[in-house]
Amino acid sequence: MKTNIEQARERMKASGFKMTPKRLDLLSYLFEVNRYVSAREVAEALRTSHPSLSYDTIYRNLNDFSEIDLLEVTELDGEMKYRAACASGHHHHHLICRICGKTETLNVCPMEWISPAQETGFEVEDHKFEIYGRCANCQRLTS
Amino acid sequence: MKTNIEQARERMKASGFKMTPKRLDLLSYLFEVNRYVSAREVAEALRTSHPSLSYDTIYRNLNDFSEIDLLEVTELDGEMKYRAACASGHHHHHLICRICGKTETLNVCPMEWISPAQETGFEVEDHKFEIYGRCANCQRLTS
DNA sequence: TTCGGTGCAAAGGGTTTGCAACCTG
DNA sequence: CAGGTTGCAAACCCTTTGCACCGAA
């Protein structure tokens, strides 16, 4: 079974991207934390190993990786958050903890029940379904 | 039957807000366009009648009105968008046209079918369910 | 008259861009 | 070696804030 990093390498090569030490560590970090993080969190996490890593590079990489579906993106609390794409590769949604960004996967998609949206001629392109709250762990810490 | 503006007046007074000419025109505009608009769109729409209307005032009003549920807010394409609250006052979701911002109301809420999210101890606070695409009219204009 | 509303100017925060130097494949 | 990648610095855009003045009730 291929590791996440190996899969990432393949997809990057297939899209004309090169692997660099910073990209490798950025991806490793995202695979490891396994939750939605902001660019700032990425910067802080990699500051030790890459003191010169700048925000422009972080944003460029996060955006590039999102475009080849290595990452999932969502707009939360006024900023973009990114996370390693879920391995399954199949369509799903998340419960997202507002405090730590951790997610739980929801295996149902409401769109499956809402096909009759067509009557008005609206052409559906995509959708967003996210549930926000506090995960069990953050409830303990903050209440 | 009360007009939208009359209802707005009442709710504002009840919350300690005063009505001003600018607020009146801002609300009238939002009731009229009946879709999600950005602060910039508001500014442009009211520039003629209120040349001195500034962004700080627009944002302050949009935020104040949102807090008393006169407006609905969503984060879309990297910015906040606002629209007059749907009259029904009862929970619902929207199909949103990416081009003109016009919406169609969806009378179902997927949360009604997803109660078993509790097993992991996740505490649900709220959720977002939006369908994006092109309305019938914008399909004609752009294809 | 009182308390809320507004303009002004400035700052804030997240994100993007142009360009020259650098490095991967 | 070629073409992608990065740092730097600056710019951008959306949004918020402090303060003095203005205006609705």
Short mmCIF file of C-alpha atoms (C1' of nucleotides) in Angstrom, two decimals:
data_model
loop_
_atom_site.label_atom_id
_atom_site.label_comp_id
_atom_site.label_asym_id
_atom_site.label_seq_id
_atom_site.Cartn_x
_atom_site.Cartn_y
_atom_site.Cartn_z
CA MET A 1 0.00 0.00 0.00
CA LYS A 2 1.34 3.40 -0.98
CA THR A 3 1.96 6.00 1.66
CA ASN A 4 0.25 9.35 1.49
CA ILE A 5 3.52 10.99 0.53
CA GLU A 6 4.11 8.57 -2.30
CA GLN A 7 0.66 9.26 -3.65
CA ALA A 8 1.31 12.97 -3.37
CA ARG A 9 4.59 12.64 -5.27
CA GLU A 10 2.86 10.85 -8.10
CA ARG A 11 0.07 13.32 -8.40
CA MET A 12 2.48 16.24 -8.28
CA LYS A 13 4.69 14.79 -10.97
CA ALA A 14 1.68 14.06 -13.12
CA SER A 15 0.75 17.76 -12.89
CA GLY A 16 4.21 19.13 -13.51
CA PHE A 17 5.06 20.03 -9.93
CA LYS A 18 8.43 19.34 -8.34
CA MET A 19 9.02 18.05 -4.84
CA THR A 20 11.12 20.19 -2.52
CA PRO A 21 12.11 19.79 1.12
CA LYS A 22 9.61 22.44 2.15
CA ARG A 23 6.80 20.89 0.23
CA LEU A 24 7.63 17.52 1.68
CA ASP A 25 7.46 18.83 5.22
CA LEU A 26 4.36 20.83 4.54
CA LEU A 27 2.58 17.74 3.22
CA SER A 28 3.89 15.58 6.04
CA TYR A 29 2.55 18.07 8.55
CA LEU A 30 -0.87 18.15 6.93
CA PHE A 31 -1.08 14.37 6.71
CA GLU A 32 -0.12 14.15 10.34
CA VAL A 33 -2.41 16.72 11.91
CA ASN A 34 -5.34 15.48 9.87
CA ARG A 35 -7.56 18.49 10.50
CA TYR A 36 -8.32 21.89 9.03
CA VAL A 37 -5.49 24.34 9.65
CA SER A 38 -4.87 27.92 8.56
CA ALA A 39 -1.82 29.21 6.72
CA ARG A 40 -0.66 30.70 9.99
CA GLU A 41 -0.75 27.34 11.74
CA VAL A 42 1.28 25.85 8.92
CA ALA A 43 3.81 28.65 9.23
CA GLU A 44 4.15 28.13 12.96
CA ALA A 45 4.44 24.37 12.66
CA LEU A 46 7.25 24.57 10.10
CA ARG A 47 9.06 27.57 11.51
CA THR A 48 11.57 25.44 13.38
CA SER A 49 12.57 23.22 10.50
CA HIS A 50 12.30 25.98 7.89
CA PRO A 51 12.92 29.40 9.43
CA SER A 52 12.91 31.07 6.04
CA LEU A 53 9.59 29.62 4.92
CA SER A 54 7.43 32.55 3.95
CA TYR A 55 3.70 33.06 3.69
CA ASP A 56 3.78 33.56 -0.03
CA THR A 57 5.32 30.13 -0.47
CA ILE A 58 2.85 28.58 1.93
CA TYR A 59 -0.11 30.06 0.14
CA ARG A 60 1.25 29.18 -3.27
CA ASN A 61 1.73 25.60 -2.23
CA LEU A 62 -1.58 25.27 -0.44
CA ASN A 63 -3.36 26.62 -3.49
CA ASP A 64 -1.40 24.49 -5.93
CA PHE A 65 -2.01 21.37 -3.90
CA SER A 66 -5.69 22.13 -3.58
CA GLU A 67 -5.97 22.37 -7.34
CA ILE A 68 -4.69 18.85 -7.81
CA ASP A 69 -6.95 17.59 -5.02
CA LEU A 70 -4.18 16.81 -2.58
CA LEU A 71 -5.93 19.12 -0.11
CA GLU A 72 -9.46 20.02 0.86
CA VAL A 73 -10.23 23.66 1.47
CA THR A 74 -12.92 25.47 3.39
CA GLU A 75 -13.61 29.01 4.38
CA LEU A 76 -14.06 29.18 8.13
CA ASP A 77 -14.09 32.10 10.54
CA GLY A 78 -12.96 34.54 7.91
CA GLU A 79 -9.98 32.65 6.62
CA MET A 80 -9.14 29.71 4.42
CA LYS A 81 -8.36 26.41 6.10
CA TYR A 82 -6.73 23.43 4.51
CA ARG A 83 -6.42 19.76 5.29
CA ALA A 84 -5.02 16.67 3.62
CA ALA A 85 -7.65 15.17 1.38
CA CYS A 86 -9.36 12.20 2.91
CA ALA A 87 -7.88 9.01 1.53
CA SER A 88 -11.14 7.41 0.47
CA GLY A 89 -11.29 9.85 -2.40
CA HIS A 90 -15.03 9.51 -2.45
CA HIS A 91 -17.45 12.32 -1.86
CA HIS A 92 -18.23 13.09 1.77
CA HIS A 93 -18.79 15.86 4.31
CA HIS A 94 -17.45 16.80 7.70
CA LEU A 95 -18.33 17.76 11.21
CA ILE A 96 -15.73 20.40 12.01
CA CYS A 97 -14.62 21.44 15.48
CA ARG A 98 -14.55 25.23 15.67
CA ILE A 99 -11.85 25.14 18.30
CA CYS A 100 -9.23 22.67 17.11
CA GLY A 101 -10.28 22.11 13.51
CA LYS A 102 -10.53 18.37 13.94
CA THR A 103 -13.10 16.71 11.77
CA GLU A 104 -15.33 13.70 11.73
CA THR A 105 -16.44 12.26 8.47
CA LEU A 106 -20.06 12.13 7.53
CA ASN A 107 -20.79 9.33 5.15
CA VAL A 108 -24.01 10.70 3.80
CA CYS A 109 -24.52 13.51 1.33
CA PRO A 110 -27.79 15.42 1.37
CA MET A 111 -27.59 16.01 -2.37
CA GLU A 112 -28.64 12.44 -2.89
CA TRP A 113 -32.06 13.35 -1.57
CA ILE A 114 -32.46 16.68 -3.26
CA SER A 115 -32.53 15.89 -6.94
CA PRO A 116 -35.86 17.63 -7.55
CA ALA A 117 -34.06 20.98 -7.40
CA GLN A 118 -34.21 21.03 -11.15
CA GLU A 119 -37.74 22.28 -11.60
CA THR A 120 -36.65 25.90 -11.69
CA GLY A 121 -33.91 25.32 -14.22
CA PHE A 122 -31.12 25.97 -11.71
CA GLU A 123 -27.95 24.25 -12.85
CA VAL A 124 -26.20 22.74 -9.85
CA GLU A 125 -22.40 22.96 -9.96
CA ASP A 126 -21.42 22.00 -6.44
CA HIS A 127 -22.42 22.38 -2.84
CA LYS A 128 -21.17 22.80 0.68
CA PHE A 129 -22.44 20.97 3.70
CA GLU A 130 -20.54 21.35 6.94
CA ILE A 131 -21.55 20.89 10.54
CA TYR A 132 -19.80 23.05 13.11
CA GLY A 133 -19.43 22.61 16.82
CA ARG A 134 -17.07 21.32 19.46
CA CYS A 135 -15.47 17.91 19.46
CA ALA A 136 -15.61 15.79 22.58
CA ASN A 137 -12.09 16.73 23.59
CA CYS A 138 -12.53 20.48 23.24
CA GLN A 139 -15.75 20.31 25.24
CA ARG A 140 -13.76 18.97 28.15
CA LEU A 141 -11.10 21.63 27.82
CA THR A 142 -13.35 24.66 27.52
CA SER A 143 -16.37 24.02 29.67
CA MET B 1 -49.94 43.07 6.19
CA LYS B 2 -46.81 44.89 7.30
CA THR B 3 -44.21 45.84 4.77
CA ASN B 4 -40.65 44.64 5.13
CA ILE B 5 -39.54 48.12 6.10
CA GLU B 6 -42.17 48.40 8.80
CA GLN B 7 -41.06 45.12 10.26
CA ALA B 8 -37.46 46.28 10.15
CA ARG B 9 -38.36 49.49 11.95
CA GLU B 10 -40.01 47.58 14.73
CA ARG B 11 -37.19 45.17 15.21
CA MET B 12 -34.64 47.97 15.17
CA LYS B 13 -36.53 50.00 17.73
CA ALA B 14 -36.92 46.95 19.93
CA SER B 15 -33.14 46.54 19.91
CA GLY B 16 -32.31 50.17 20.50
CA PHE B 17 -31.36 51.10 16.94
CA LYS B 18 -32.46 54.30 15.26
CA MET B 19 -33.64 54.65 11.70
CA THR B 20 -31.72 56.99 9.45
CA PRO B 21 -32.06 57.88 5.76
CA LYS B 22 -29.01 55.80 4.93
CA ARG B 23 -30.25 52.80 6.81
CA LEU B 24 -33.61 53.11 5.19
CA ASP B 25 -32.11 53.10 1.71
CA LEU B 26 -29.72 50.30 2.58
CA LEU B 27 -32.57 48.12 3.77
CA SER B 28 -34.75 49.08 0.82
CA TYR B 29 -31.98 48.09 -1.53
CA LEU B 30 -31.50 44.73 0.16
CA PHE B 31 -35.21 43.98 0.20
CA GLU B 32 -35.39 44.88 -3.46
CA VAL B 33 -32.44 42.94 -4.88
CA ASN B 34 -33.37 39.91 -2.82
CA ARG B 35 -30.04 38.14 -3.23
CA TYR B 36 -26.65 37.89 -1.57
CA VAL B 37 -24.58 41.02 -2.15
CA SER B 38 -21.19 42.15 -0.92
CA ALA B 39 -20.44 45.37 0.92
CA ARG B 40 -18.96 46.70 -2.30
CA GLU B 41 -22.19 46.11 -4.19
CA VAL B 42 -24.09 47.96 -1.50
CA ALA B 43 -21.66 50.85 -1.73
CA GLU B 44 -22.03 51.06 -5.49
CA ALA B 45 -25.79 50.82 -5.36
CA LEU B 46 -26.13 53.64 -2.86
CA ARG B 47 -23.35 55.85 -4.16
CA THR B 48 -25.70 58.00 -6.20
CA SER B 49 -28.18 58.73 -3.45
CA HIS B 50 -25.57 58.88 -0.67
CA PRO B 51 -22.19 59.98 -2.05
CA SER B 52 -20.73 60.25 1.41
CA LEU B 53 -21.75 56.77 2.52
CA SER B 54 -18.58 55.08 3.68
CA TYR B 55 -17.58 51.45 4.00
CA ASP B 56 -17.27 51.62 7.77
CA THR B 57 -20.89 52.67 8.00
CA ILE B 58 -21.97 50.00 5.57
CA TYR B 59 -20.17 47.28 7.49
CA ARG B 60 -21.39 48.54 10.83
CA ASN B 61 -24.96 48.49 9.60
CA LEU B 62 -24.71 45.15 7.87
CA ASN B 63 -23.28 43.62 11.02
CA ASP B 64 -25.78 45.26 13.31
CA PHE B 65 -28.69 44.20 11.15
CA SER B 66 -27.40 40.67 10.95
CA GLU B 67 -27.31 40.46 14.70
CA ILE B 68 -30.99 41.24 14.97
CA ASP B 69 -31.77 38.78 12.17
CA LEU B 70 -32.81 41.38 9.66
CA LEU B 71 -30.16 39.95 7.34
CA GLU B 72 -28.72 36.59 6.49
CA VAL B 73 -24.98 36.32 6.05
CA THR B 74 -22.75 33.90 4.24
CA GLU B 75 -19.11 33.68 3.38
CA LEU B 76 -18.77 33.24 -0.35
CA ASP B 77 -15.81 33.62 -2.70
CA GLY B 78 -13.61 35.07 -0.01
CA GLU B 79 -15.92 37.76 1.24
CA MET B 80 -19.03 38.20 3.34
CA LYS B 81 -22.33 38.49 1.51
CA TYR B 82 -25.57 39.73 2.96
CA ARG B 83 -29.23 39.50 2.01
CA ALA B 84 -32.54 40.47 3.50
CA ALA B 85 -33.75 37.67 5.72
CA CYS B 86 -36.38 35.52 4.12
CA ALA B 87 -39.80 36.49 5.38
CA SER B 88 -40.83 33.05 6.55
CA GLY B 89 -38.43 33.37 9.43
CA HIS B 90 -38.13 29.63 9.61
CA HIS B 91 -34.96 27.65 9.06
CA HIS B 92 -34.06 26.97 5.44
CA HIS B 93 -31.22 26.78 2.93
CA HIS B 94 -30.49 28.22 -0.48
CA LEU B 95 -29.43 27.44 -3.98
CA ILE B 96 -27.15 30.34 -4.85
CA CYS B 97 -26.30 31.52 -8.34
CA ARG B 98 -22.54 32.08 -8.57
CA ILE B 99 -23.01 34.70 -11.25
CA CYS B 100 -25.77 37.00 -10.07
CA GLY B 101 -26.14 35.90 -6.45
CA LYS B 102 -29.84 35.21 -6.83
CA THR B 103 -31.15 32.46 -4.60
CA GLU B 104 -33.84 29.87 -4.53
CA THR B 105 -35.13 28.61 -1.24
CA LEU B 106 -34.77 25.00 -0.27
CA ASN B 107 -37.43 23.96 2.14
CA VAL B 108 -35.65 20.94 3.51
CA CYS B 109 -32.79 20.82 5.97
CA PRO B 110 -30.46 17.82 5.94
CA MET B 111 -29.90 18.12 9.67
CA GLU B 112 -33.31 16.62 10.21
CA TRP B 113 -31.98 13.34 8.91
CA ILE B 114 -28.61 13.36 10.58
CA SER B 115 -29.34 13.22 14.27
CA PRO B 116 -27.16 10.15 14.90
CA ALA B 117 -24.09 12.39 14.73
CA GLN B 118 -23.98 12.23 18.50
CA GLU B 119 -22.23 8.91 18.95
CA THR B 120 -18.78 10.47 18.97
CA GLY B 121 -19.70 13.15 21.49
CA PHE B 122 -19.45 15.97 18.97
CA GLU B 123 -21.55 18.91 20.10
CA VAL B 124 -23.33 20.43 17.10
CA GLU B 125 -23.59 24.22 17.17
CA ASP B 126 -24.72 25.03 13.66
CA HIS B 127 -24.26 24.06 10.07
CA LYS B 128 -24.01 25.34 6.54
CA PHE B 129 -25.68 23.83 3.54
CA GLU B 130 -25.56 25.74 0.28
CA ILE B 131 -25.91 24.65 -3.30
CA TYR B 132 -24.01 26.64 -5.91
CA GLY B 133 -24.54 26.87 -9.63
CA ARG B 134 -26.14 29.01 -12.30
CA CYS B 135 -29.73 30.15 -12.28
CA ALA B 136 -31.82 29.69 -15.38
CA ASN B 137 -31.36 33.29 -16.45
CA CYS B 138 -27.58 33.35 -16.11
CA GLN B 139 -27.36 30.10 -18.08
CA ARG B 140 -28.96 31.85 -21.01
CA LEU B 141 -26.64 34.81 -20.76
CA THR B 142 -23.36 32.97 -20.46
CA SER B 143 -23.61 29.84 -22.56
"C1'" DT C 1 -30.92 66.72 25.42
"C1'" DT C 2 -29.34 62.17 25.06
"C1'" DC C 3 -27.53 58.37 23.05
"C1'" DG C 4 -26.86 56.30 18.89
"C1'" DG C 5 -25.03 57.05 13.96
"C1'" DT C 6 -21.56 58.68 10.76
"C1'" DG C 7 -17.24 60.29 8.38
"C1'" DC C 8 -12.53 60.38 8.44
"C1'" DA C 9 -8.30 58.36 8.63
"C1'" DA C 10 -5.79 54.76 9.84
"C1'" DA C 11 -4.82 50.23 10.96
"C1'" DG C 12 -5.54 45.39 10.80
"C1'" DG C 13 -5.45 40.69 8.98
"C1'" DG C 14 -5.40 37.41 5.40
"C1'" DT C 15 -3.79 36.68 0.79
"C1'" DT C 16 -1.53 37.67 -3.70
"C1'" DT C 17 2.02 39.40 -7.05
"C1'" DG C 18 6.45 40.82 -9.60
"C1'" DC C 19 10.88 39.86 -9.90
"C1'" DA C 20 15.50 38.03 -9.35
"C1'" DA C 21 17.93 34.20 -7.43
"C1'" DC C 22 17.71 29.31 -6.51
"C1'" DC C 23 17.08 24.40 -7.06
"C1'" DT C 24 14.88 19.95 -8.84
"C1'" DG C 25 14.61 16.64 -12.44
"C1'" DC D 1 20.18 23.16 -18.48
"C1'" DA D 2 15.23 24.42 -18.39
"C1'" DG D 3 11.54 25.33 -16.05
"C1'" DG D 4 9.47 25.14 -11.71
"C1'" DT D 5 10.17 27.16 -6.81
"C1'" DT D 6 11.28 30.49 -3.31
"C1'" DG D 7 12.24 34.92 -0.65
"C1'" DC D 8 11.63 39.57 -0.41
"C1'" DA D 9 8.95 43.39 -0.38
"C1'" DA D 10 5.19 45.47 -1.60
"C1'" DA D 11 0.62 45.62 -2.80
"C1'" DC D 12 -4.31 44.22 -2.45
"C1'" DC D 13 -8.62 43.59 -0.65
"C1'" DC D 14 -11.95 43.20 2.74
"C1'" DT D 15 -13.03 44.62 7.20
"C1'" DT D 16 -12.55 46.95 11.70
"C1'" DT D 17 -11.45 50.73 15.11
"C1'" DG D 18 -10.84 55.34 17.58
"C1'" DC D 19 -12.43 59.61 17.82
"C1'" DA D 20 -14.91 63.86 17.12
"C1'" DC D 21 -19.03 65.54 15.19
"C1'" DC D 22 -23.77 65.01 13.67
"C1'" DG D 23 -28.55 63.73 14.06
"C1'" DA D 24 -32.86 60.91 15.50
"C1'" DA D 25 -36.21 60.44 19.14
#
